[in-house]
Coordinates of C-alpha atoms in Angstrom, one line a residue:
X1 CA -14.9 -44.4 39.2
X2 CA -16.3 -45.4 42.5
X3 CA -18.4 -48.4 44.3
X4 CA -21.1 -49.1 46.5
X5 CA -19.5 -50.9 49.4
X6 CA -21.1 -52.3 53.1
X7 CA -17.9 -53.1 54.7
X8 CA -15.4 -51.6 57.4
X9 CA -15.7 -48.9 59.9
X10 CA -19.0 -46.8 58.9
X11 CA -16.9 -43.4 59.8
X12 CA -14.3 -44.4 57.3
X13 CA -16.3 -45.4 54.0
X14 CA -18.5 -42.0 55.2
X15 CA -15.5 -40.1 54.6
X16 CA -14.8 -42.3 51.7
X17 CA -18.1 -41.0 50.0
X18 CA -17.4 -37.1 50.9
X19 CA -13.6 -37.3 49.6
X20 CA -15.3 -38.9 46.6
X21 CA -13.5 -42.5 46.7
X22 CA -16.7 -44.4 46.9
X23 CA -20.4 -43.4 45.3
X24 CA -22.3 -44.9 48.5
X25 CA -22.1 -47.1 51.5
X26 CA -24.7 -49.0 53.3
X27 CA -24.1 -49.8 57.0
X28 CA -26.0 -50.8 60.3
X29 CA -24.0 -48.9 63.3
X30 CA -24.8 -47.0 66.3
X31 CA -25.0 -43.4 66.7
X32 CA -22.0 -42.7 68.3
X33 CA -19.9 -44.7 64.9
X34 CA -21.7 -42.3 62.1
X35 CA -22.4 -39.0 63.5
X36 CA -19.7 -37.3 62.7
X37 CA -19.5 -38.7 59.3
X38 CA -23.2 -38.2 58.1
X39 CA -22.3 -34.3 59.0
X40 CA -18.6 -34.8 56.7
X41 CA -20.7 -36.2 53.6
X42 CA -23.5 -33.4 54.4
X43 CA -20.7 -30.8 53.9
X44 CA -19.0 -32.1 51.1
X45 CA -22.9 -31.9 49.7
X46 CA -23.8 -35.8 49.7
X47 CA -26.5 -37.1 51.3
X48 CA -27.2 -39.7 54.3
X49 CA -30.6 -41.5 55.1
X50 CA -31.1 -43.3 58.6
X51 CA -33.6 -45.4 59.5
X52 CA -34.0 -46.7 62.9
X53 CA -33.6 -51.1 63.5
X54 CA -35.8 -53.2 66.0
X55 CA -31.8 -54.5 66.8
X56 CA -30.7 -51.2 68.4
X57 CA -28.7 -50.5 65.5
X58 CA -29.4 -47.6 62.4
X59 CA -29.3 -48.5 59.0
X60 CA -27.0 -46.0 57.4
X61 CA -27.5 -45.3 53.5
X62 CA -24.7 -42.4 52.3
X63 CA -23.9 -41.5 48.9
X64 CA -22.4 -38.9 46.3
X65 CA -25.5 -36.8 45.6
X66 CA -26.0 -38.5 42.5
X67 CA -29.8 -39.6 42.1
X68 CA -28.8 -43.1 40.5
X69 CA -26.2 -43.9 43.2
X70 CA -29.5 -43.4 45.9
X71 CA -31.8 -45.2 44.3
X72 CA -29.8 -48.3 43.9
X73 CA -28.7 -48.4 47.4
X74 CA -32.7 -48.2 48.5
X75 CA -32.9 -50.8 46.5
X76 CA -30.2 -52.4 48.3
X77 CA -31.9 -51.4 51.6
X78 CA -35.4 -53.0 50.2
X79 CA -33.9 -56.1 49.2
X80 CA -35.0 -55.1 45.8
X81 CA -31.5 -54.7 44.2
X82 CA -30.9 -57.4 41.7

């Protein structure tokens, strides 16, 4: 099993999704708080999208690899997600 979750410290749910213990996360965070977990999820061969904010911040989309798992959570990011 697994979730898509927002909360908490975007390192720690980024090396949630690469052990496997959640499908995705969605964050906004600074550089400096996902860096080094964008490259732990690359490795364990998930995938992480970024997208600049107007606030400073990045968005931060991660998840498992799995194609369903991404295109809910850019749903999530669109506001599309129902």
């Amino acid at each position: 099993g697994g979730a898509i979750i927002r909360p908490g410290a975007a390192a720690l749910n980024l090396c949630m999704v690469a052990r496997g213990s959640i499908n995705g996360m969605n964050a906004h965070a600074h550089p400096w708080d996902y860096a080094a977990g964008k490259v732990i999820v690359e490795e364990a061969g998930g995938d992480v999208s970024t997208e600049e904010l107007d606030n400073g911040t990045t968005e931060v989309l991660a998840w498992n690899g799995n194609e369903e798992v991404e295109q809910t959570l850019m749903e999530i990011s669109r506001g599309d997600h129902k």
